[in-house]
mmCIF file of C-alpha atoms in Angstrom:
data_model
loop_
_atom_site.group_PDB
_atom_site.id
_atom_site.type_symbol
_atom_site.label_atom_id
_atom_site.label_comp_id
_atom_site.label_asym_id
_atom_site.label_seq_id
_atom_site.Cartn_x
_atom_site.Cartn_y
_atom_site.Cartn_z
ATOM 1 C CA MET K 16 -0.017 -0.023 0.084
ATOM 2 C CA ARG K 17 2.865 2.457 0.925
ATOM 3 C CA LYS K 18 4.376 2.037 -2.855
ATOM 4 C CA ILE K 19 1.053 2.948 -4.351
ATOM 5 C CA MET K 20 0.843 6.001 -2.122
ATOM 6 C CA VAL K 21 4.132 6.981 -2.963
ATOM 7 C CA LEU K 22 3.257 6.551 -6.872
ATOM 8 C CA LEU K 23 0.137 8.043 -6.621
ATOM 9 C CA SER K 24 1.916 11.173 -4.997
ATOM 10 C CA ALA K 25 4.572 11.314 -7.638
ATOM 11 C CA LEU K 26 2.101 10.961 -10.500
ATOM 12 C CA PHE K 27 -0.070 13.744 -8.684
ATOM 13 C CA PHE K 28 2.929 16.174 -8.892
ATOM 14 C CA ILE K 29 4.214 15.421 -12.370
ATOM 15 C CA THR K 30 1.032 15.715 -13.878
ATOM 16 C CA VAL K 31 0.657 18.756 -16.474
ATOM 17 C CA GLY K 32 -2.165 21.177 -17.474
ATOM 18 C CA ASN K 33 -3.881 24.356 -16.387
ATOM 19 C CA SER K 34 -7.328 22.814 -14.632
ATOM 20 C CA PHE K 35 -8.783 19.731 -14.160
ATOM 21 C CA ALA K 36 -12.471 18.697 -13.305
ATOM 22 C CA ALA K 37 -14.169 16.133 -11.259
ATOM 23 C CA PRO K 38 -14.653 12.564 -12.494
ATOM 24 C CA ILE K 39 -18.153 11.175 -13.490
ATOM 25 C CA THR K 40 -18.546 8.642 -10.553
ATOM 26 C CA THR K 41 -20.944 6.014 -9.420
ATOM 27 C CA LEU K 42 -22.807 6.744 -6.207
ATOM 28 C CA ASP K 43 -25.983 5.322 -4.553
ATOM 29 C CA GLN K 44 -28.845 7.301 -3.337
ATOM 30 C CA GLN K 45 -27.954 9.769 -0.634
ATOM 31 C CA GLN K 46 -24.120 8.750 -1.158
ATOM 32 C CA ILE K 47 -21.627 11.695 -1.045
ATOM 33 C CA VAL K 48 -18.244 11.749 -2.535
ATOM 34 C CA ILE K 49 -15.197 13.732 -1.824
ATOM 35 C CA GLY K 50 -12.146 14.156 -4.212
ATOM 36 C CA ILE K 51 -9.156 16.166 -5.243
ATOM 37 C CA VAL K 52 -7.715 15.816 -8.679
ATOM 38 C CA GLY K 53 -4.347 17.828 -9.474
ATOM 39 C CA GLY K 54 -1.797 18.916 -11.912
ATOM 40 C CA SER K 55 1.259 20.781 -11.608
ATOM 41 C CA VAL K 56 -0.297 24.109 -12.083
ATOM 42 C CA THR K 57 -4.156 23.882 -10.553
ATOM 43 C CA ASP K 58 -6.175 21.768 -8.052
ATOM 44 C CA THR K 59 -9.719 20.643 -8.157
ATOM 45 C CA TYR K 60 -11.614 20.012 -4.803
ATOM 46 C CA TYR K 61 -14.825 18.740 -5.373
ATOM 47 C CA LEU K 62 -17.851 17.317 -3.601
ATOM 48 C CA GLU K 63 -21.682 15.825 -4.856
ATOM 49 C CA GLN K 64 -24.022 14.077 -3.551
ATOM 50 C CA LYS K 65 -27.095 11.761 -5.271
ATOM 51 C CA ILE K 66 -29.907 13.159 -3.824
ATOM 52 C CA THR K 67 -32.198 10.904 -5.821
ATOM 53 C CA ASN K 68 -31.914 7.813 -8.217
ATOM 54 C CA ASN K 69 -31.452 10.190 -11.228
ATOM 55 C CA VAL K 70 -29.950 13.548 -9.788
ATOM 56 C CA THR K 71 -26.767 14.381 -8.277
ATOM 57 C CA LEU K 72 -25.485 17.608 -7.181
ATOM 58 C CA GLY K 73 -22.152 19.005 -7.037
ATOM 59 C CA ILE K 74 -19.601 21.748 -6.215
ATOM 60 C CA GLN K 75 -16.093 22.511 -7.252
ATOM 61 C CA TYR K 76 -13.541 24.586 -7.010
ATOM 62 C CA ILE K 77 -11.025 24.771 -10.014
ATOM 63 C CA ASP K 78 -8.098 26.911 -9.194
ATOM 64 C CA SER K 79 -10.381 30.400 -8.635
ATOM 65 C CA ASP K 80 -13.215 29.266 -10.403
ATOM 66 C CA VAL K 81 -16.351 27.664 -8.847
ATOM 67 C CA ASP K 82 -18.756 25.091 -10.201
ATOM 68 C CA CYS K 83 -22.283 24.466 -9.168
ATOM 69 C CA TYR K 84 -23.869 22.035 -11.212
ATOM 70 C CA GLY K 85 -26.475 19.214 -11.458
ATOM 71 C CA GLN K 86 -26.415 15.796 -13.398
ATOM 72 C CA LEU K 87 -29.643 14.079 -14.530
ATOM 73 C CA ASP K 88 -29.189 10.124 -15.022
ATOM 74 C CA PHE K 89 -31.578 9.069 -17.921
ATOM 75 C CA SER K 90 -31.952 5.567 -16.385
ATOM 76 C CA ASN K 91 -32.213 4.030 -13.375
ATOM 77 C CA ASP K 92 -28.954 2.145 -14.046
ATOM 78 C CA THR K 93 -26.587 2.729 -10.920
ATOM 79 C CA GLY K 94 -24.021 5.357 -12.932
ATOM 80 C CA ASN K 95 -23.635 3.722 -16.141
ATOM 81 C CA SER K 96 -26.294 5.869 -18.056
ATOM 82 C CA PRO K 97 -26.172 8.687 -20.012
ATOM 83 C CA LYS K 98 -25.957 11.893 -17.892
ATOM 84 C CA LEU K 99 -27.230 15.189 -18.799
ATOM 85 C CA ILE K 100 -25.252 18.082 -17.051
ATOM 86 C CA ILE K 101 -26.200 21.522 -16.245
ATOM 87 C CA GLY K 102 -24.150 24.179 -14.259
ATOM 88 C CA ASN K 103 -22.677 27.779 -13.957
ATOM 89 C CA ARG K 104 -19.002 28.454 -13.681
ATOM 90 C CA ASN K 105 -18.310 31.469 -12.013
ATOM 91 C CA PHE K 106 -14.779 32.772 -13.352
ATOM 92 C CA ASP K 107 -12.930 36.122 -12.260
ATOM 93 C CA SER K 108 -14.323 37.845 -14.856
ATOM 94 C CA GLY K 109 -17.771 36.945 -14.896
ATOM 95 C CA SER K 110 -19.784 33.457 -15.008
ATOM 96 C CA THR K 111 -21.487 31.545 -17.621
ATOM 97 C CA THR K 112 -23.880 28.645 -17.799
ATOM 98 C CA TYR K 113 -23.460 25.432 -19.509
ATOM 99 C CA LEU K 114 -24.994 22.196 -20.550
ATOM 100 C CA GLY K 115 -23.153 18.804 -21.120
ATOM 101 C CA ALA K 116 -23.584 15.037 -21.212
ATOM 102 C CA ALA K 117 -21.239 12.425 -20.016
ATOM 103 C CA ILE K 118 -21.264 8.565 -20.581
ATOM 104 C CA LYS K 119 -19.583 5.933 -18.433
ATOM 105 C CA ALA K 120 -19.203 2.541 -19.086
ATOM 106 C CA PRO K 121 -17.280 -0.324 -17.237
ATOM 107 C CA ILE K 122 -14.009 -1.627 -18.976
ATOM 108 C CA SER K 123 -13.073 -4.392 -16.320
ATOM 109 C CA ASP K 124 -14.217 -5.173 -12.557
ATOM 110 C CA GLY K 125 -13.410 -1.959 -10.562
ATOM 111 C CA LEU K 126 -12.340 -0.012 -13.713
ATOM 112 C CA ASP K 127 -14.555 2.246 -15.346
ATOM 113 C CA GLY K 128 -13.848 4.789 -18.731
ATOM 114 C CA TYR K 129 -15.821 7.847 -19.225
ATOM 115 C CA ALA K 130 -16.201 10.623 -21.409
ATOM 116 C CA LEU K 131 -17.712 14.166 -20.827
ATOM 117 C CA VAL K 132 -18.340 17.437 -23.163
ATOM 118 C CA LEU K 133 -19.503 20.782 -21.914
ATOM 119 C CA ALA K 134 -20.401 23.753 -23.588
ATOM 120 C CA GLY K 135 -21.606 27.447 -22.643
ATOM 121 C CA LYS K 136 -21.059 30.724 -23.987
ATOM 122 C CA SER K 137 -17.544 31.296 -23.328
ATOM 123 C CA LEU K 138 -16.672 27.592 -22.212
ATOM 124 C CA GLN K 139 -16.290 24.422 -24.060
ATOM 125 C CA GLU K 140 -14.536 21.493 -22.343
ATOM 126 C CA LEU K 141 -13.835 17.812 -23.179
ATOM 127 C CA GLN K 142 -12.812 15.221 -20.764
ATOM 128 C CA VAL K 143 -12.022 11.452 -21.181
ATOM 129 C CA GLY K 144 -10.544 9.401 -18.176
ATOM 130 C CA ILE K 145 -10.869 6.193 -15.699
ATOM 131 C CA THR K 146 -11.598 5.360 -12.820
ATOM 132 C CA SER K 147 -10.050 2.659 -10.933
ATOM 133 C CA ASP K 148 -11.599 1.323 -7.390
ATOM 134 C CA ILE K 149 -8.736 0.930 -4.682
ATOM 135 C CA ASN K 150 -11.228 -0.457 -2.218
ATOM 136 C CA GLU K 151 -15.227 -0.121 -2.051
ATOM 137 C CA SER K 152 -14.783 3.636 -0.970
ATOM 138 C CA VAL K 153 -11.762 4.942 -2.551
ATOM 139 C CA PHE K 154 -10.763 5.377 -5.891
ATOM 140 C CA MET K 155 -8.343 6.980 -8.270
ATOM 141 C CA ASN K 156 -8.925 8.975 -10.988
ATOM 142 C CA LEU K 157 -6.890 9.163 -14.400
ATOM 143 C CA ASN K 158 -7.833 11.895 -17.005
ATOM 144 C CA TYR K 159 -7.357 14.017 -19.823
ATOM 145 C CA ARG K 160 -9.039 17.644 -20.435
ATOM 146 C CA LEU K 161 -9.008 19.925 -23.091
ATOM 147 C CA VAL K 162 -10.735 23.455 -22.046
ATOM 148 C CA LYS K 163 -11.512 26.302 -24.300
ATOM 149 C CA HIS K 164 -11.766 29.732 -22.249
ATOM 150 C CA HIS K 165 -9.638 32.818 -23.385
ATOM 151 C CA GLY K 166 -7.276 30.295 -24.929
ATOM 152 C CA THR K 167 -6.951 26.598 -25.187
ATOM 153 C CA ASP K 168 -5.557 24.681 -22.061
ATOM 154 C CA GLN K 169 -5.125 20.998 -21.989
ATOM 155 C CA GLY K 170 -3.369 18.282 -19.458
ATOM 156 C CA ILE K 171 -3.439 14.994 -18.056
ATOM 157 C CA GLY K 172 -4.763 15.272 -14.483
ATOM 158 C CA ILE K 173 -4.877 12.672 -11.696
ATOM 159 C CA GLY K 174 -6.733 12.321 -8.512
ATOM 160 C CA LEU K 175 -8.322 10.575 -5.308
ATOM 161 C CA GLY K 176 -11.793 10.430 -4.312
ATOM 162 C CA CYS K 177 -13.866 9.108 -1.379
ATOM 163 C CA ARG K 178 -17.557 7.820 -1.129
ATOM 164 C CA ILE K 179 -19.091 8.373 2.114
#
C-alpha cells in the first residue's frame, strides 16, 4: 500500500495542464463523494451528493473558478446511464451557464471509462478518463481534459475520491 501511495503522489505532482474537473463517478442514492484532482498548475476540489436515483448535485473549486452543477441520469442503472449536466461556472471575469453530457461504462471489474463534454457561451470542455476502485470507498481517477476559455488549456490529471 505504501508503494501505491508513493506512486500516486509522484504522479500527482508531475501531471501537467492548467485545470482539471471532477470525474464521473458511481454513487448510490444519498451517497456523497469528496475528491481532489490535481496537476502541476491547479488543483480541483469537489463534493457531490446523489440526492435521488436520477439526480446528483455538485460543487467544485477549480483554481479560482467555482462550479455549481447538477447531473440528471437518463435511467436508473447505477452510474452507467448517460447523464445530462447543467451548471454554472463563476470566473474572475464573470460567469457562464453550460450544458453537457457524459457517459460512463465499465471496462473491467473495478475499472470504468468515461467521457464528458460541456458547452457554454464562453466555455467548451472535453474530458476523457478512467476511474479505478482502490477499495469499496476509495477510487483513483486519471483523465485528459481540453478546455477552451480565453485560449485553450489541456493536460492530464490524476486524483483520489472517497465515497461516504
